[in-house]
Each structure stands twice: as structure tokens, then as C-alpha cells.
CSV table of C-alpha atoms and ligand atoms in Angstrom, one decimal:
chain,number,residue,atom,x,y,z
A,1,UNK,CA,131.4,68.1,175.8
A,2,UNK,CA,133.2,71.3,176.7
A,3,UNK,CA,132.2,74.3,174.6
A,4,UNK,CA,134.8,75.8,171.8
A,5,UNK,CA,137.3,78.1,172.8
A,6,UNK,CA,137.3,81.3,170.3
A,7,UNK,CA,139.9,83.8,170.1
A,8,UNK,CA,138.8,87.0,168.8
A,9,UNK,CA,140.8,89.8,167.5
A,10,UNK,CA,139.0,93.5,166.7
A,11,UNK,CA,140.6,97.1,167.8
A,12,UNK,CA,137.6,98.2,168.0
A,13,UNK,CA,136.2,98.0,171.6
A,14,UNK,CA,132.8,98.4,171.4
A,15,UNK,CA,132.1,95.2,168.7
A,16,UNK,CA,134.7,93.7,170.9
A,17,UNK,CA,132.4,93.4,173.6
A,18,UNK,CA,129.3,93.1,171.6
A,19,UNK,CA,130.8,89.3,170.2
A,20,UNK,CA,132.0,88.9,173.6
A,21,UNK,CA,129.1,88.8,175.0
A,22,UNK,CA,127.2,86.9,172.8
A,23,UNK,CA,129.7,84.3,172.5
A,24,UNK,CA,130.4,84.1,176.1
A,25,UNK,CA,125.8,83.8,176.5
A,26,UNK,CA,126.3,80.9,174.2
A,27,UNK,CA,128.9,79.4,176.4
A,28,UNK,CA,131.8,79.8,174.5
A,29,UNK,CA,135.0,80.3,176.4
A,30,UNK,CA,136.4,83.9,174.6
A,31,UNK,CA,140.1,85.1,174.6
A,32,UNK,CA,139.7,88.9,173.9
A,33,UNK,CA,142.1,90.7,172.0
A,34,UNK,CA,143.2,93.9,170.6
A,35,UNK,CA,145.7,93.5,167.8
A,36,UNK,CA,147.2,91.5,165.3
A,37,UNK,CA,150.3,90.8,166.9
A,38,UNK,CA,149.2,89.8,170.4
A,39,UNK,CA,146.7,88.2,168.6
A,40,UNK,CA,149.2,85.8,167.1
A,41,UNK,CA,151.0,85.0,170.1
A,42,UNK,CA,147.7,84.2,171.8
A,43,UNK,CA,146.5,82.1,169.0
A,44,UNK,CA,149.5,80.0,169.8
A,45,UNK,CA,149.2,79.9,173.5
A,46,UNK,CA,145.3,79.1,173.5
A,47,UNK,CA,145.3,76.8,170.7
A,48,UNK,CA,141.7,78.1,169.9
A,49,UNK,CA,138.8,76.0,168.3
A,50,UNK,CA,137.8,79.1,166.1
A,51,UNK,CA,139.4,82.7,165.6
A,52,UNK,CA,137.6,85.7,164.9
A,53,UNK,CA,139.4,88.5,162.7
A,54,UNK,CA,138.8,91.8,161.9
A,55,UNK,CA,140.4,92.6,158.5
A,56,UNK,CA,141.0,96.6,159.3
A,57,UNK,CA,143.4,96.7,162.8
A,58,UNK,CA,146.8,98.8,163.6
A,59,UNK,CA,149.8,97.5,162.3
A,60,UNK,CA,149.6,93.9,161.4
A,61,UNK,CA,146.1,93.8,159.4
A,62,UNK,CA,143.7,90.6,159.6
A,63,UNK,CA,144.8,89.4,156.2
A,64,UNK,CA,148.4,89.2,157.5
A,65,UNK,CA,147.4,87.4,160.4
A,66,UNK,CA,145.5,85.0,158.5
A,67,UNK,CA,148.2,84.3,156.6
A,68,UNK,CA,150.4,83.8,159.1
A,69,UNK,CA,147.9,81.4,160.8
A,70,UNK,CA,147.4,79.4,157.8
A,71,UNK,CA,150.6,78.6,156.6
A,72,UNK,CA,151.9,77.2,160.1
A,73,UNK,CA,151.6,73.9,160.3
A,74,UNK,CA,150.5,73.6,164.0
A,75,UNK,CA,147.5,76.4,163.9
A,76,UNK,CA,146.4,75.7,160.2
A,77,UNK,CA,143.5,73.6,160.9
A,78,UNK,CA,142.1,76.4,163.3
A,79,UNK,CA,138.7,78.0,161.2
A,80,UNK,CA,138.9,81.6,160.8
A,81,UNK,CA,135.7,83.6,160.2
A,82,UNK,CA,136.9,87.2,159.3
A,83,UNK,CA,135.3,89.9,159.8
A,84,UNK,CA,134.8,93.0,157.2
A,85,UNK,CA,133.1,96.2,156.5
A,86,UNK,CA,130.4,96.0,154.0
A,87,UNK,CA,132.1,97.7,151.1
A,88,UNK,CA,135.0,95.8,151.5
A,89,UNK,CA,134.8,92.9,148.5
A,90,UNK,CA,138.0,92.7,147.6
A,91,UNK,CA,139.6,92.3,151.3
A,92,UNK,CA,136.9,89.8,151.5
A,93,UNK,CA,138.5,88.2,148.0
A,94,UNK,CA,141.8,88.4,149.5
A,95,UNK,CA,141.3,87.1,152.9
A,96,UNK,CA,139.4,84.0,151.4
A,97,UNK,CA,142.9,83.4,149.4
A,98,UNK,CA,144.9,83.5,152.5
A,99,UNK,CA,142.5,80.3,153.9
A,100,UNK,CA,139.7,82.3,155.6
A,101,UNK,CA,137.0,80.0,156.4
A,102,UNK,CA,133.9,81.8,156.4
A,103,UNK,CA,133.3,86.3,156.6
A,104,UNK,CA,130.7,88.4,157.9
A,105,UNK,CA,130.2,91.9,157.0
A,106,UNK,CA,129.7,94.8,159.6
A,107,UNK,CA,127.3,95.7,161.0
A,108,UNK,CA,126.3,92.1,161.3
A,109,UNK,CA,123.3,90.9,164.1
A,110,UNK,CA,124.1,88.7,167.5
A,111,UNK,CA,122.3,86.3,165.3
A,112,UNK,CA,124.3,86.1,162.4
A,113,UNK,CA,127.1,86.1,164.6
A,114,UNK,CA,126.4,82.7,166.6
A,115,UNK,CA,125.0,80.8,163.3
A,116,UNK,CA,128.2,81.5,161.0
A,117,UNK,CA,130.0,80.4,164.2
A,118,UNK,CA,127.8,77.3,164.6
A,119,UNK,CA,128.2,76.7,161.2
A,120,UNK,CA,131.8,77.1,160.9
A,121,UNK,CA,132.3,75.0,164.3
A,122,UNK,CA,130.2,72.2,162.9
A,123,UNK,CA,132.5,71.6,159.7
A,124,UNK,CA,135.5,72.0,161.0
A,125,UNK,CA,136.3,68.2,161.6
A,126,UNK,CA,136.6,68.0,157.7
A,127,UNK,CA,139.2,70.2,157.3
A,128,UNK,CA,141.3,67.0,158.1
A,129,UNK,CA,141.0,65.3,155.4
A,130,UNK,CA,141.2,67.5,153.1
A,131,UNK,CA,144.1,67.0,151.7
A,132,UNK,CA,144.0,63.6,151.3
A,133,UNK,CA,140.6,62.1,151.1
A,134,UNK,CA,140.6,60.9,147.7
A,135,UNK,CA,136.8,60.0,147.8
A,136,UNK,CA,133.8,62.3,149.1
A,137,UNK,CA,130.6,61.5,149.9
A,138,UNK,CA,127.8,64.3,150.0
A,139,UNK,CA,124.4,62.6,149.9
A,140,UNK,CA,123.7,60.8,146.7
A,141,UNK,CA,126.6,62.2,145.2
A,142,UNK,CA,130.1,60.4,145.1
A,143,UNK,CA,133.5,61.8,143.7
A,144,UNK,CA,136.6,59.6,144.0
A,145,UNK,CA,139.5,60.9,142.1
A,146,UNK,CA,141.3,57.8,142.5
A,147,UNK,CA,139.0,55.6,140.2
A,148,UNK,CA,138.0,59.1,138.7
A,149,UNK,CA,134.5,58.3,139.0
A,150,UNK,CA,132.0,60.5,139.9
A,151,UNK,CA,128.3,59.5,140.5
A,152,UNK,CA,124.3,60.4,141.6
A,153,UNK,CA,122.6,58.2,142.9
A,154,UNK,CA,124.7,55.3,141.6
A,155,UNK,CA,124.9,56.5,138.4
A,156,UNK,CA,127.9,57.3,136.5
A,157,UNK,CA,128.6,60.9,135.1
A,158,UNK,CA,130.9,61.2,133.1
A,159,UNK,CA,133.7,64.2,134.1
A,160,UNK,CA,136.8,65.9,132.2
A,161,UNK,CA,139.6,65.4,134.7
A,162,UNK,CA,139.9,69.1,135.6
A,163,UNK,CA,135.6,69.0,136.7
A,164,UNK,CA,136.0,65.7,138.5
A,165,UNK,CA,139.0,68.0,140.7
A,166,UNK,CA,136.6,70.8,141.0
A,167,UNK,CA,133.4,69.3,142.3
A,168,UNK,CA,135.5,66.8,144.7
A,169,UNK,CA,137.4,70.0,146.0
A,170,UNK,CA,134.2,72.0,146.8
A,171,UNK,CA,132.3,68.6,147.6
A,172,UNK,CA,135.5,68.3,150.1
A,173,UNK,CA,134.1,71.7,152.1
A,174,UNK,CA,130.5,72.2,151.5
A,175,UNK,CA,129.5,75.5,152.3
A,176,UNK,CA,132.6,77.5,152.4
A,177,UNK,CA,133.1,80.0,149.7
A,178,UNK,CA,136.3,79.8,146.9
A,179,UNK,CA,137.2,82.5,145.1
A,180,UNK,CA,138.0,82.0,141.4
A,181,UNK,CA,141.8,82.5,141.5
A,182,UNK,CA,141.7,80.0,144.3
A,183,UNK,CA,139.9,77.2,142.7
A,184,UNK,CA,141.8,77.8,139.4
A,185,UNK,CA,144.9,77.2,141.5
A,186,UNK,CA,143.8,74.0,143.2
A,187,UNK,CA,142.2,71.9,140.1
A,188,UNK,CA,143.8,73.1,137.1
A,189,UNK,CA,147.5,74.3,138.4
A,190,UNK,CA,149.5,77.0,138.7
A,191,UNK,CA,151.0,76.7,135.4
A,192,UNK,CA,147.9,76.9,133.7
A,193,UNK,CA,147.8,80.2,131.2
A,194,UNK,CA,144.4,81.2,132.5
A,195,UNK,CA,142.2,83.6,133.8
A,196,UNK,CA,139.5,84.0,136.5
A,197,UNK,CA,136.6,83.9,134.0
A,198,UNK,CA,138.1,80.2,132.6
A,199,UNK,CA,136.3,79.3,136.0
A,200,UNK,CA,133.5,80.1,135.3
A,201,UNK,CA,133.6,77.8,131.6
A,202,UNK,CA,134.5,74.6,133.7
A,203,UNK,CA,131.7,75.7,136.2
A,204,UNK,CA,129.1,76.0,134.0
A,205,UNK,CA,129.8,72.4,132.0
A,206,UNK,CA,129.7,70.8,135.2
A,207,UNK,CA,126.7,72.0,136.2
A,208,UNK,CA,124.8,71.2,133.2
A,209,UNK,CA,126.7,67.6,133.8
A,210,UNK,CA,125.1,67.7,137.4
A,211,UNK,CA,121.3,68.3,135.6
A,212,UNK,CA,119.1,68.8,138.0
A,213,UNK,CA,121.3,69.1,140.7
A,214,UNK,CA,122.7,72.3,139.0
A,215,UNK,CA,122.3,74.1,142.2
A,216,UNK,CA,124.8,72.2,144.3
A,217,UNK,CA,127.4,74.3,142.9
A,218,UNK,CA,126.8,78.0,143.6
A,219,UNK,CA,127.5,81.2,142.9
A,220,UNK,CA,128.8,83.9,145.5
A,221,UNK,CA,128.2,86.8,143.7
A,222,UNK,CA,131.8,89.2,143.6
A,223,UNK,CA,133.7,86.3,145.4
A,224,UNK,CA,133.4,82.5,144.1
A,225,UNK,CA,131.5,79.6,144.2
A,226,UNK,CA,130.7,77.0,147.4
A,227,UNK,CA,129.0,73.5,147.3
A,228,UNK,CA,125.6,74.1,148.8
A,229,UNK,CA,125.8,73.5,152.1
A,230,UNK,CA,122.3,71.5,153.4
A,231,UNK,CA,119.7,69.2,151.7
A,232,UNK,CA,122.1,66.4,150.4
B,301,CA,CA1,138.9,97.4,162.9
């Protein structure tokens, strides 16, 4: 199988070449570039398997090129993992809203580097069916909204319509995180007279609903919430 391609966009040369080449020692085919714009036009010429943003560049910022990438139809599916100084939580809030897959925070290690990448690589198939799959499957756990019938093990819990939408919509993309203004968009509407925190009351029922498997649902501390990614 050939190895992903992975576009990366940072201004700043140095980390540029430090993600080059560890990418490159894993075998990944790299397209290098500078900034947003040529970025863009790249993105759409390479048709990349992954795209690495930096949030702060010159003119066109990673959260506008996110946004751009995520509401074309044709590079959509494309994972983004962006990349962020450390202070930088509310970029991180607001790239994760544009459709951001995944972020690390600079300075981040070679290490961290390849096993977000891995990580984000490895689910990306999903992201397909998304949209549509009306039934997930994580493990013991079930969630079809079309029956609206969620269970463990075979057995039956019983959901309010808007937690059946949440856990099937993080069950959908275990591991990636949601902010709160995102989830509140996707299972209870945009219509809704809410706030962030109203989240956080339709969190905690279903996790006392989910018992012992409380922890599937967790808690990104400034950001969201992601299904837990391993052991199911
Ligand atoms: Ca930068």
C-alpha cells in the first residue's frame, strides 16, 4: 500500500523542516508549503491524504483555510490536524468549529507528531459515513437512530431523543474532540435557545445512563468532549 500523501502548511521554516523530516523518515510522501493561499491551491492539485496547518500564517490564517477546505465538497473529507501555540485555546475552539480533525500544540515532539498523524490516518475512512450511517457500532455498544435504540451489550437503554443524537454523533468519530457550540449545533439544532453549558446537562444524564461506561464520553478540558477512542 502506498504511504499517505500529507500537505503541510507552516511559515515558519524551521518546524517546516522539522515535520518534514519526520514525516518523510516515516515514509510519508510531504508537499511543503509556506502559506495559506498556495496552500489552498496545492491542496487541490495534490488531493492530499492529510493536511497539516498552522493556525498563525501571513495573510490567509489556518482557520480560514480550514474553512475553505471544509466547506468544498471535493476536499472536505481530507483530515486536517492543526497546529497551535500553547496558549492558544480559543483558536484551538475555533478551528475545531471550522471541521479540524485533530490539533497539537507547539512545541510538540517528533513523537507526538507521527502518532496524532497515525491516529488521525487510521480513522479517516469513517468520515464517510458520517453523515448518513444511521447505526454505529463501537464494541458492545450500539446506537441506531433509525429504531432509536441504543444498547450495551444487548441491553436496551433507554435515551431522550436529543442523548440518543449525541452519543451516535461522537460514537460516529471516536476520538476526535467537539467543542460545545458544535455538538449543540448537530443534536439539538440551531434554533434551539441555548447555551454552551446546556451541553454539559445532556452530557452528564447520558453518562450516568451509560453507568459504568461513564468514561466513554470525555471531557477535553477548555474545548469539548470526544468518545474515547480505544478499549471498546
Ligand atoms: Ca506560524
Amino acid at each position: 500500500m502506498a504511504k499517505p500523501k500529507i500537505l503541510v502548511i507552516e511559515d515558519e521554516p524551521d518546524i517546516l523542516e522539522i515535520i518534514q523530516y519526520n514525516l518523510e523518515r516515516e515514509g510519508h510522501k510531504v508537499v511543503a508549503c509556506r502559506n495559506g493561499e498556495v496552500g489552498l491551491s496545492r491542496i487541490r492539485t495534490e488531493d492530499p491524504d492529510l493536511i497539516i496547518l498552522d493556525l498563525m500564517l501571513p495573510g490567509m490564517d489556518g482557520v480560514e483555510v480550514c474553512r475553505q477546505v471544509k466547506n468544498d465538497p471535493v476536499t472536505r473529507a481530507i483530515p486536517v490536524i492543526m497546529v497551535t501555540a500553547k496558549a492558544e485555546e480559543s483558536d484551538v475552539v475555533l478551528g475545531l468549529g471550522m471541521g479540524a480533525d485533530d490539533y497539537l500544540s507547539k512545541p510538540f515532539s517528533p513523537k507526538e507528531l507521527i502518532a496524532r498523524v497515525k491516529v488521525v490516518l487510521r480513522r479517516a475512512p469513517l468520515r464517510e459515513e458520517s453523515g448518513g450511517g444511521e447505526r454505529v457500532v463501537r464494541g458492545s455498544l450500539s446506537v441506531d437512530l433509525t429504531r432509536h435504540e441504543a444498547r450495551i451489550d444487548d441491553i436496551k437503554i433507554d435515551l431522550t431523543p436529543t442523548e440518543m443524537r449525541l452519543l451516535h454523533f461522537l460514537a460516529s468519530h471516536p476520538g476526535r474532540v467537539f467543542p460545545r457550540a458544535h455538538l449543540l449545533n448537530r443534536v439539538i439544532g440551531e434554533d434551539a435557545i441555548v447555551t454552551d453549558r446546556n451541553i454539559d446537562v445532556h452530557v452528564r444524564a447520558l453518562r450516568q445512563k451509560l453507568g459504568e461506561n461513564a468514561e466513554w464520553i470525555e471531557t477535553v478540558r477548555g474545548v469539548g468532549y470526544r468518545f474515547a477512542d480505544a478499549g471498546k
